[in-house]
PDB file of C-alpha atoms in Angstrom:
ATOM      1  CA  UNK A   1       8.993 -14.149 -15.271  1.00 68.00           C
ATOM      2  CA  UNK A   2      12.543 -15.254 -16.672  1.00 86.00           C
ATOM      3  CA  UNK A   3      14.790 -12.347 -17.093  1.00 92.00           C
ATOM      4  CA  UNK A   4      16.663 -11.832 -20.676  1.00 93.00           C
ATOM      5  CA  UNK A   5      20.470 -11.570 -20.739  1.00 93.00           C
ATOM      6  CA  UNK A   6      22.114 -10.191 -23.497  1.00 94.00           C
ATOM      7  CA  UNK A   7      26.077 -10.138 -24.398  1.00 93.00           C
ATOM      8  CA  UNK A   8      26.038  -6.344 -24.148  1.00 93.00           C
ATOM      9  CA  UNK A   9      24.809  -6.660 -20.369  1.00 92.00           C
ATOM     10  CA  UNK A  10      21.305  -5.482 -20.937  1.00 95.00           C
ATOM     11  CA  UNK A  11      18.797  -7.668 -18.725  1.00 95.00           C
ATOM     12  CA  UNK A  12      15.302  -6.953 -19.518  1.00 96.00           C
ATOM     13  CA  UNK A  13      11.711  -8.457 -18.407  1.00 95.00           C
ATOM     14  CA  UNK A  14       8.490  -7.854 -20.966  1.00 96.00           C
ATOM     15  CA  UNK A  15       5.003  -8.105 -20.472  1.00 96.00           C
ATOM     16  CA  UNK A  16       1.872  -7.384 -22.849  1.00 97.00           C
ATOM     17  CA  UNK A  17      -1.558  -7.644 -22.831  1.00 97.00           C
ATOM     18  CA  UNK A  18      -4.164  -7.213 -26.050  1.00 98.00           C
ATOM     19  CA  UNK A  19      -6.646  -4.555 -25.268  1.00 98.00           C
ATOM     20  CA  UNK A  20      -9.811  -2.950 -27.643  1.00 98.00           C
ATOM     21  CA  UNK A  21      -9.273   0.329 -29.042  1.00 98.00           C
ATOM     22  CA  UNK A  22      -7.377   2.363 -31.282  1.00 97.00           C
ATOM     23  CA  UNK A  23      -3.787   3.336 -30.748  1.00 98.00           C
ATOM     24  CA  UNK A  24      -4.855   6.880 -29.767  1.00 98.00           C
ATOM     25  CA  UNK A  25      -7.435   5.809 -27.222  1.00 98.00           C
ATOM     26  CA  UNK A  26      -4.577   3.112 -25.815  1.00 98.00           C
ATOM     27  CA  UNK A  27      -1.991   5.866 -25.930  1.00 98.00           C
ATOM     28  CA  UNK A  28      -4.551   7.856 -23.804  1.00 98.00           C
ATOM     29  CA  UNK A  29      -4.974   5.146 -21.449  1.00 98.00           C
ATOM     30  CA  UNK A  30      -1.157   4.311 -21.123  1.00 98.00           C
ATOM     31  CA  UNK A  31       1.060   7.562 -21.484  1.00 98.00           C
ATOM     32  CA  UNK A  32      -1.399  10.312 -20.204  1.00 97.00           C
ATOM     33  CA  UNK A  33      -1.453  11.264 -16.025  1.00 97.00           C
ATOM     34  CA  UNK A  34      -5.603  11.005 -16.437  1.00 97.00           C
ATOM     35  CA  UNK A  35      -5.118   7.634 -18.272  1.00 97.00           C
ATOM     36  CA  UNK A  36      -2.801   5.774 -15.968  1.00 97.00           C
ATOM     37  CA  UNK A  37      -4.679   6.898 -12.869  1.00 97.00           C
ATOM     38  CA  UNK A  38      -7.632   5.224 -14.215  1.00 98.00           C
ATOM     39  CA  UNK A  39      -6.198   1.589 -13.932  1.00 97.00           C
ATOM     40  CA  UNK A  40      -2.743   1.815 -12.082  1.00 96.00           C
ATOM     41  CA  UNK A  41      -2.288   4.252  -9.343  1.00 94.00           C
ATOM     42  CA  UNK A  42      -2.510   8.095  -9.280  1.00 95.00           C
ATOM     43  CA  UNK A  43       0.103   9.431 -11.766  1.00 97.00           C
ATOM     44  CA  UNK A  44       0.561  12.887 -13.260  1.00 97.00           C
ATOM     45  CA  UNK A  45       2.955  13.367 -16.020  1.00 98.00           C
ATOM     46  CA  UNK A  46       4.277  16.039 -18.257  1.00 98.00           C
ATOM     47  CA  UNK A  47       3.996  14.104 -21.361  1.00 98.00           C
ATOM     48  CA  UNK A  48       7.270  15.158 -23.508  1.00 98.00           C
ATOM     49  CA  UNK A  49      10.560  14.000 -23.724  1.00 98.00           C
ATOM     50  CA  UNK A  50      12.679  15.372 -20.578  1.00 98.00           C
ATOM     51  CA  UNK A  51       9.437  15.481 -18.730  1.00 98.00           C
ATOM     52  CA  UNK A  52       8.499  14.038 -15.340  1.00 98.00           C
ATOM     53  CA  UNK A  53       5.987  11.060 -14.528  1.00 98.00           C
ATOM     54  CA  UNK A  54       5.511  10.452 -11.109  1.00 97.00           C
ATOM     55  CA  UNK A  55       3.181   7.375  -9.763  1.00 96.00           C
ATOM     56  CA  UNK A  56       2.303   7.458  -6.351  1.00 93.00           C
ATOM     57  CA  UNK A  57       1.572   4.068  -4.265  1.00 87.00           C
ATOM     58  CA  UNK A  58       0.215   5.895  -1.129  1.00 81.00           C
ATOM     59  CA  UNK A  59       1.304   8.372   1.521  1.00 82.00           C
ATOM     60  CA  UNK A  60       4.937   9.452   0.913  1.00 85.00           C
ATOM     61  CA  UNK A  61       5.588   6.630  -1.834  1.00 87.00           C
ATOM     62  CA  UNK A  62       6.097   8.437  -5.052  1.00 92.00           C
ATOM     63  CA  UNK A  63       7.906   6.809  -7.762  1.00 93.00           C
ATOM     64  CA  UNK A  64       9.463   9.899 -10.059  1.00 95.00           C
ATOM     65  CA  UNK A  65      10.931   9.107 -13.631  1.00 97.00           C
ATOM     66  CA  UNK A  66      12.268  11.067 -16.422  1.00 98.00           C
ATOM     67  CA  UNK A  67      10.494  10.534 -20.024  1.00 98.00           C
ATOM     68  CA  UNK A  68      13.624  10.026 -22.453  1.00 98.00           C
ATOM     69  CA  UNK A  69      11.417   9.032 -25.108  1.00 98.00           C
ATOM     70  CA  UNK A  70       8.212  10.525 -26.209  1.00 98.00           C
ATOM     71  CA  UNK A  71       6.873   9.098 -29.586  1.00 98.00           C
ATOM     72  CA  UNK A  72       2.678   9.578 -29.620  1.00 98.00           C
ATOM     73  CA  UNK A  73       0.883   7.077 -29.900  1.00 98.00           C
ATOM     74  CA  UNK A  74       3.093   4.703 -30.306  1.00 98.00           C
ATOM     75  CA  UNK A  75       5.990   4.319 -27.575  1.00 98.00           C
ATOM     76  CA  UNK A  76       7.676   6.365 -24.686  1.00 98.00           C
ATOM     77  CA  UNK A  77      10.329   5.552 -22.476  1.00 98.00           C
ATOM     78  CA  UNK A  78      10.871   6.603 -18.961  1.00 98.00           C
ATOM     79  CA  UNK A  79      14.263   5.907 -16.529  1.00 97.00           C
ATOM     80  CA  UNK A  80      14.182   5.691 -12.749  1.00 94.00           C
ATOM     81  CA  UNK A  81      17.303   4.403 -10.266  1.00 87.00           C
ATOM     82  CA  UNK A  82      15.702   1.352  -8.590  1.00 73.00           C
ATOM     83  CA  UNK A  83      16.787   1.194  -4.956  1.00 73.00           C
ATOM     84  CA  UNK A  84      19.331   3.069  -3.059  1.00 76.00           C
ATOM     85  CA  UNK A  85      22.280   5.602  -4.862  1.00 78.00           C
ATOM     86  CA  UNK A  86      24.918   3.375  -6.536  1.00 79.00           C
ATOM     87  CA  UNK A  87      21.940   1.056  -8.258  1.00 85.00           C
ATOM     88  CA  UNK A  88      21.341   0.763 -11.937  1.00 90.00           C
ATOM     89  CA  UNK A  89      18.958   2.940 -13.975  1.00 93.00           C
ATOM     90  CA  UNK A  90      15.881   0.972 -14.942  1.00 94.00           C
ATOM     91  CA  UNK A  91      14.583   1.880 -18.302  1.00 96.00           C
ATOM     92  CA  UNK A  92      10.589   1.315 -18.933  1.00 97.00           C
ATOM     93  CA  UNK A  93       9.596   1.133 -22.647  1.00 98.00           C
ATOM     94  CA  UNK A  94       5.614   1.290 -23.533  1.00 98.00           C
ATOM     95  CA  UNK A  95       4.663   0.395 -26.856  1.00 98.00           C
ATOM     96  CA  UNK A  96       1.263   0.327 -28.758  1.00 98.00           C
ATOM     97  CA  UNK A  97       1.003  -1.817 -31.632  1.00 98.00           C
ATOM     98  CA  UNK A  98      -2.163  -1.818 -33.795  1.00 98.00           C
ATOM     99  CA  UNK A  99      -3.468  -5.546 -34.338  1.00 97.00           C
ATOM    100  CA  UNK A 100      -6.591  -6.199 -36.241  1.00 97.00           C
ATOM    101  CA  UNK A 101     -10.324  -5.814 -35.418  1.00 96.00           C
ATOM    102  CA  UNK A 102      -9.686  -2.330 -33.380  1.00 96.00           C
ATOM    103  CA  UNK A 103      -7.320  -3.852 -30.830  1.00 98.00           C
ATOM    104  CA  UNK A 104      -3.986  -3.236 -29.635  1.00 98.00           C
ATOM    105  CA  UNK A 105      -1.066  -5.058 -28.005  1.00 98.00           C
ATOM    106  CA  UNK A 106       0.440  -2.792 -25.341  1.00 98.00           C
ATOM    107  CA  UNK A 107       4.086  -4.107 -24.188  1.00 98.00           C
ATOM    108  CA  UNK A 108       5.979  -3.445 -21.169  1.00 97.00           C
ATOM    109  CA  UNK A 109       9.553  -3.464 -21.014  1.00 97.00           C
ATOM    110  CA  UNK A 110      11.720  -3.317 -17.829  1.00 96.00           C
ATOM    111  CA  UNK A 111      15.651  -3.312 -18.443  1.00 96.00           C
ATOM    112  CA  UNK A 112      19.000  -2.318 -17.219  1.00 94.00           C
ATOM    113  CA  UNK A 113      22.566  -3.178 -17.659  1.00 93.00           C
ATOM    114  CA  UNK A 114      24.276  -4.840 -15.010  1.00 89.00           C
ATOM    115  CA  UNK A 115      27.660  -7.287 -15.027  1.00 87.00           C
ATOM    116  CA  UNK A 116      26.145  -9.661 -12.042  1.00 87.00           C
ATOM    117  CA  UNK A 117      22.907 -11.255 -11.435  1.00 89.00           C
ATOM    118  CA  UNK A 118      22.285  -9.062  -8.384  1.00 87.00           C
ATOM    119  CA  UNK A 119      19.253  -6.825  -9.933  1.00 87.00           C
ATOM    120  CA  UNK A 120      17.318  -9.890 -11.452  1.00 90.00           C
ATOM    121  CA  UNK A 121      14.892 -10.349  -8.570  1.00 88.00           C
ATOM    122  CA  UNK A 122      13.919  -6.852  -8.577  1.00 84.00           C
ATOM    123  CA  UNK A 123      13.588  -6.928 -12.379  1.00 86.00           C
ATOM    124  CA  UNK A 124      11.216 -10.044 -12.014  1.00 88.00           C
ATOM    125  CA  UNK A 125       9.137  -8.482  -9.306  1.00 84.00           C
ATOM    126  CA  UNK A 126       8.800  -5.126 -11.374  1.00 83.00           C
ATOM    127  CA  UNK A 127       7.242  -7.487 -14.361  1.00 85.00           C
ATOM    128  CA  UNK A 128       5.665  -9.573 -12.032  1.00 84.00           C
ATOM    129  CA  UNK A 129       3.496  -6.495 -10.625  1.00 85.00           C
ATOM    130  CA  UNK A 130       1.604  -5.808 -14.300  1.00 93.00           C
ATOM    131  CA  UNK A 131      -0.424  -8.523 -14.815  1.00 92.00           C
ATOM    132  CA  UNK A 132      -3.250  -7.543 -12.129  1.00 92.00           C
ATOM    133  CA  UNK A 133      -3.138  -4.029 -13.188  1.00 96.00           C
ATOM    134  CA  UNK A 134      -3.363  -5.038 -16.990  1.00 97.00           C
ATOM    135  CA  UNK A 135      -6.450  -6.580 -16.700  1.00 97.00           C
ATOM    136  CA  UNK A 136      -7.720  -3.815 -14.847  1.00 97.00           C
ATOM    137  CA  UNK A 137      -6.675  -1.392 -17.745  1.00 98.00           C
ATOM    138  CA  UNK A 138      -8.787  -4.031 -20.426  1.00 98.00           C
ATOM    139  CA  UNK A 139     -11.752  -4.034 -18.556  1.00 98.00           C
ATOM    140  CA  UNK A 140     -11.291  -0.055 -18.420  1.00 98.00           C
ATOM    141  CA  UNK A 141     -10.876   0.332 -22.277  1.00 98.00           C
ATOM    142  CA  UNK A 142     -13.774  -2.827 -22.812  1.00 98.00           C
ATOM    143  CA  UNK A 143     -16.244  -0.905 -20.606  1.00 98.00           C
ATOM    144  CA  UNK A 144     -15.442   2.655 -19.641  1.00 98.00           C
ATOM    145  CA  UNK A 145     -12.932   3.841 -22.430  1.00 97.00           C
ATOM    146  CA  UNK A 146     -12.091   7.478 -22.169  1.00 94.00           C
ATOM    147  CA  UNK A 147     -14.379   8.411 -19.149  1.00 96.00           C
ATOM    148  CA  UNK A 148     -13.198  10.406 -15.976  1.00 95.00           C
ATOM    149  CA  UNK A 149     -11.799   8.290 -13.176  1.00 97.00           C
ATOM    150  CA  UNK A 150     -11.554   8.832  -9.479  1.00 98.00           C
ATOM    151  CA  UNK A 151      -9.696   6.070  -7.049  1.00 97.00           C
ATOM    152  CA  UNK A 152      -9.730   4.731  -3.675  1.00 96.00           C
ATOM    153  CA  UNK A 153      -6.717   3.051  -2.470  1.00 95.00           C
ATOM    154  CA  UNK A 154      -6.646   0.783   1.136  1.00 94.00           C
ATOM    155  CA  UNK A 155      -4.263  -1.359   2.230  1.00 93.00           C
ATOM    156  CA  UNK A 156      -4.070  -2.791   5.930  1.00 94.00           C
ATOM    157  CA  UNK A 157      -1.959  -5.533   7.760  1.00 94.00           C
ATOM    158  CA  UNK A 158      -3.204  -8.858   8.923  1.00 94.00           C
ATOM    159  CA  UNK A 159      -2.089 -11.335  11.153  1.00 92.00           C
ATOM    160  CA  UNK A 160      -1.398 -14.910   9.514  1.00 93.00           C
ATOM    161  CA  UNK A 161      -0.374 -15.751   6.052  1.00 94.00           C
ATOM    162  CA  UNK A 162      -1.645 -14.791   2.705  1.00 95.00           C
ATOM    163  CA  UNK A 163      -4.192 -17.328   2.305  1.00 95.00           C
ATOM    164  CA  UNK A 164      -5.553 -16.715   5.713  1.00 96.00           C
ATOM    165  CA  UNK A 165      -5.562 -12.649   4.907  1.00 96.00           C
ATOM    166  CA  UNK A 166      -7.371 -13.533   1.680  1.00 97.00           C
ATOM    167  CA  UNK A 167     -10.078 -15.540   3.681  1.00 96.00           C
ATOM    168  CA  UNK A 168     -10.355 -12.539   5.838  1.00 96.00           C
ATOM    169  CA  UNK A 169     -11.002  -9.720   3.353  1.00 97.00           C
ATOM    170  CA  UNK A 170     -12.996 -11.986   1.092  1.00 97.00           C
ATOM    171  CA  UNK A 171     -15.435 -12.932   4.137  1.00 96.00           C
ATOM    172  CA  UNK A 172     -15.643  -9.467   5.390  1.00 96.00           C
ATOM    173  CA  UNK A 173     -16.938  -8.460   1.985  1.00 97.00           C
ATOM    174  CA  UNK A 174     -19.360 -11.531   1.254  1.00 95.00           C
ATOM    175  CA  UNK A 175     -17.273 -12.747  -1.315  1.00 95.00           C
ATOM    176  CA  UNK A 176     -16.016 -16.105  -0.145  1.00 93.00           C
ATOM    177  CA  UNK A 177     -15.792 -18.692  -3.057  1.00 92.00           C
ATOM    178  CA  UNK A 178     -16.361 -16.344  -5.697  1.00 93.00           C
ATOM    179  CA  UNK A 179     -16.079 -17.436  -8.939  1.00 95.00           C
ATOM    180  CA  UNK A 180     -15.755 -15.874 -12.539  1.00 97.00           C
ATOM    181  CA  UNK A 181     -19.514 -14.357 -13.854  1.00 97.00           C
ATOM    182  CA  UNK A 182     -20.819 -14.564 -10.180  1.00 97.00           C
ATOM    183  CA  UNK A 183     -22.581 -11.097  -9.251  1.00 97.00           C
ATOM    184  CA  UNK A 184     -22.184 -10.270  -5.719  1.00 96.00           C
ATOM    185  CA  UNK A 185     -23.093  -7.506  -3.067  1.00 97.00           C
ATOM    186  CA  UNK A 186     -21.559  -6.820   0.023  1.00 97.00           C
ATOM    187  CA  UNK A 187     -23.514  -7.857   3.156  1.00 96.00           C
ATOM    188  CA  UNK A 188     -24.974  -5.068   5.553  1.00 96.00           C
ATOM    189  CA  UNK A 189     -22.368  -3.028   7.496  1.00 96.00           C
ATOM    190  CA  UNK A 190     -19.726  -2.867   4.507  1.00 97.00           C
ATOM    191  CA  UNK A 191     -19.882   0.334   2.011  1.00 98.00           C
ATOM    192  CA  UNK A 192     -22.120  -0.349  -0.923  1.00 97.00           C
ATOM    193  CA  UNK A 193     -20.206  -2.939  -3.232  1.00 98.00           C
ATOM    194  CA  UNK A 194     -21.732  -4.875  -6.050  1.00 98.00           C
ATOM    195  CA  UNK A 195     -20.843  -5.883  -9.212  1.00 98.00           C
ATOM    196  CA  UNK A 196     -19.776  -9.100 -11.240  1.00 98.00           C
ATOM    197  CA  UNK A 197     -16.738 -11.153 -11.004  1.00 98.00           C
ATOM    198  CA  UNK A 198     -14.432 -10.684 -14.018  1.00 97.00           C
ATOM    199  CA  UNK A 199     -11.235 -12.444 -12.776  1.00 97.00           C
ATOM    200  CA  UNK A 200     -10.325 -14.502  -9.612  1.00 96.00           C
ATOM    201  CA  UNK A 201      -7.302 -16.136  -8.718  1.00 94.00           C
ATOM    202  CA  UNK A 202      -5.460 -17.536  -5.973  1.00 91.00           C
ATOM    203  CA  UNK A 203      -2.062 -17.502  -7.475  1.00 85.00           C
ATOM    204  CA  UNK A 204      -1.632 -15.010  -6.220  1.00 89.00           C
ATOM    205  CA  UNK A 205      -4.903 -13.995  -4.232  1.00 94.00           C
ATOM    206  CA  UNK A 206      -6.832 -11.538  -6.146  1.00 96.00           C
ATOM    207  CA  UNK A 207      -9.839 -10.952  -7.584  1.00 97.00           C
ATOM    208  CA  UNK A 208     -11.470  -7.991 -10.099  1.00 98.00           C
ATOM    209  CA  UNK A 209     -15.207  -7.144  -9.867  1.00 98.00           C
ATOM    210  CA  UNK A 210     -17.154  -4.637 -12.542  1.00 98.00           C
ATOM    211  CA  UNK A 211     -18.859  -2.561 -10.209  1.00 98.00           C
ATOM    212  CA  UNK A 212     -22.471  -0.834 -10.535  1.00 97.00           C
ATOM    213  CA  UNK A 213     -22.275   0.050  -6.651  1.00 97.00           C
ATOM    214  CA  UNK A 214     -20.780   2.723  -5.249  1.00 98.00           C
ATOM    215  CA  UNK A 215     -20.735   3.608  -9.145  1.00 98.00           C
ATOM    216  CA  UNK A 216     -19.573   2.065 -12.451  1.00 98.00           C
ATOM    217  CA  UNK A 217     -16.099   1.025 -12.041  1.00 98.00           C
ATOM    218  CA  UNK A 218     -13.819  -1.585 -10.828  1.00 98.00           C
ATOM    219  CA  UNK A 219     -12.685  -3.231  -7.454  1.00 98.00           C
ATOM    220  CA  UNK A 220      -9.392  -4.755  -7.392  1.00 97.00           C
ATOM    221  CA  UNK A 221      -8.794  -6.705  -4.288  1.00 97.00           C
ATOM    222  CA  UNK A 222      -6.024  -9.126  -2.977  1.00 96.00           C
ATOM    223  CA  UNK A 223      -4.071 -10.172  -0.355  1.00 95.00           C
ATOM    224  CA  UNK A 224      -0.223 -10.162  -0.663  1.00 91.00           C
ATOM    225  CA  UNK A 225       3.093 -10.513   1.511  1.00 89.00           C
ATOM    226  CA  UNK A 226       5.066  -7.188   2.346  1.00 83.00           C
ATOM    227  CA  UNK A 227       8.287  -7.729   3.660  1.00 84.00           C
ATOM    228  CA  UNK A 228       7.145 -10.708   5.663  1.00 89.00           C
ATOM    229  CA  UNK A 229       3.886  -9.131   6.382  1.00 92.00           C
ATOM    230  CA  UNK A 230       0.517  -9.968   5.271  1.00 95.00           C
ATOM    231  CA  UNK A 231      -1.343  -7.234   3.823  1.00 94.00           C
ATOM    232  CA  UNK A 232      -5.000  -7.105   2.276  1.00 96.00           C
ATOM    233  CA  UNK A 233      -5.421  -4.534  -0.417  1.00 95.00           C
ATOM    234  CA  UNK A 234      -8.663  -3.094  -1.924  1.00 96.00           C
ATOM    235  CA  UNK A 235      -8.375  -0.246  -5.007  1.00 96.00           C
ATOM    236  CA  UNK A 236     -11.659   0.897  -6.328  1.00 98.00           C
ATOM    237  CA  UNK A 237     -11.755   2.684  -9.591  1.00 98.00           C
ATOM    238  CA  UNK A 238     -14.567   4.855 -10.420  1.00 98.00           C
ATOM    239  CA  UNK A 239     -15.632   6.028 -13.937  1.00 98.00           C
ATOM    240  CA  UNK A 240     -18.108   8.785 -15.097  1.00 98.00           C
ATOM    241  CA  UNK A 241     -18.723  12.454 -14.308  1.00 97.00           C
ATOM    242  CA  UNK A 242     -20.294  11.368 -10.870  1.00 97.00           C
ATOM    243  CA  UNK A 243     -16.858   9.429  -9.877  1.00 98.00           C
ATOM    244  CA  UNK A 244     -15.053  12.456  -8.183  1.00 97.00           C
ATOM    245  CA  UNK A 245     -18.025  12.844  -5.987  1.00 98.00           C
ATOM    246  CA  UNK A 246     -18.932   9.171  -5.121  1.00 98.00           C
ATOM    247  CA  UNK A 247     -15.133   8.969  -4.277  1.00 98.00           C
ATOM    248  CA  UNK A 248     -15.036  11.947  -1.852  1.00 98.00           C
ATOM    249  CA  UNK A 249     -18.296  10.643   0.016  1.00 98.00           C
ATOM    250  CA  UNK A 250     -17.461   6.803  -0.235  1.00 98.00           C
ATOM    251  CA  UNK A 251     -13.621   7.289   0.962  1.00 98.00           C
ATOM    252  CA  UNK A 252     -14.350   8.022   4.918  1.00 98.00           C
ATOM    253  CA  UNK A 253     -16.962   5.289   4.847  1.00 98.00           C
ATOM    254  CA  UNK A 254     -14.245   2.276   3.545  1.00 98.00           C
ATOM    255  CA  UNK A 255     -11.401   3.828   5.943  1.00 97.00           C
ATOM    256  CA  UNK A 256     -13.661   3.287   8.798  1.00 97.00           C
ATOM    257  CA  UNK A 257     -14.865   0.137   7.792  1.00 98.00           C
ATOM    258  CA  UNK A 258     -10.921  -0.968   6.820  1.00 97.00           C
ATOM    259  CA  UNK A 259      -9.948   0.254  10.363  1.00 96.00           C
ATOM    260  CA  UNK A 260     -12.725  -1.249  12.260  1.00 96.00           C
ATOM    261  CA  UNK A 261     -12.261  -4.888  10.549  1.00 95.00           C
ATOM    262  CA  UNK A 262      -8.066  -4.728   9.877  1.00 95.00           C
ATOM    263  CA  UNK A 263      -6.936  -2.964  12.825  1.00 91.00           C
ATOM    264  CA  UNK A 264      -3.347  -2.239  13.268  1.00 81.00           C
ATOM    265  CA  UNK A 265      -1.690  -5.305  14.914  1.00 70.00           C
ATOM    266  CA  UNK A 266      -0.796  -4.650  18.686  1.00 65.00           C
ATOM    267  CA  UNK A 267       3.237  -4.772  18.771  1.00 60.00           C
ATOM    268  CA  UNK A 268       4.509  -7.340  21.406  1.00 54.00           C
ATOM    269  CA  UNK A 269       5.024  -6.106  24.692  1.00 50.00           C
ATOM    270  CA  UNK A 270       2.607  -3.048  24.229  1.00 50.00           C
ATOM    271  CA  UNK A 271      -1.061  -2.108  25.233  1.00 48.00           C
ATOM    272  CA  UNK A 272      -3.544  -0.049  23.827  1.00 46.00           C
TER     273      UNK A 272
END
């Protein structure tokens, strides 16, 4: 993903996706707290200019931003500082553009002003993180539009390379060699998980399953390198009136399974 550089010093990256739905339906999914939480990470928003929007990427990992423009159902902008004090302010602009046939384009633009290339890598990283989430958004709007949602998020370190981490995760879930359109069911010893593969990639390592167990929803799984450490990640988005209850029941089962299959590595020189 290349950074667009302008004479004014503005630098930006852009991603977009075509999704089904009216502008109002798509706006609900990409601009409200409950909507964003249904395909991204748990998010709360004051949904007004001058208000705050906060996305939570895990314990102690809140990412707050200030809404600087709010033009429902077409456009909003949120600004946040990238990195330590003195870092540039990054503006993230979301737009919804109606298309024929009951579809819309969702466009995300990250931009900042800088006189050097020092922040280009961070901009590129911000943009490259969106495609997987936007595929989940498209599945949500296609099959579960407007439904209530609840989420389970799990991440664990794994020794070895990303490829080895992916092999370990897919083998444990009974998904090794998974292909698009394939129906799959996790083996005995794994919490309830079954559905159809909607997307599979090995660059980066990841897959999306449209679930019927533990309830209607989407499973997003992947393997990434996080600061030099290989990690496996599993997000389960469940939809419908029973979603919150199912998440409450299933979360401790998944936590126990993750801890058993992917225990925290022991530091060299230390014993249990």
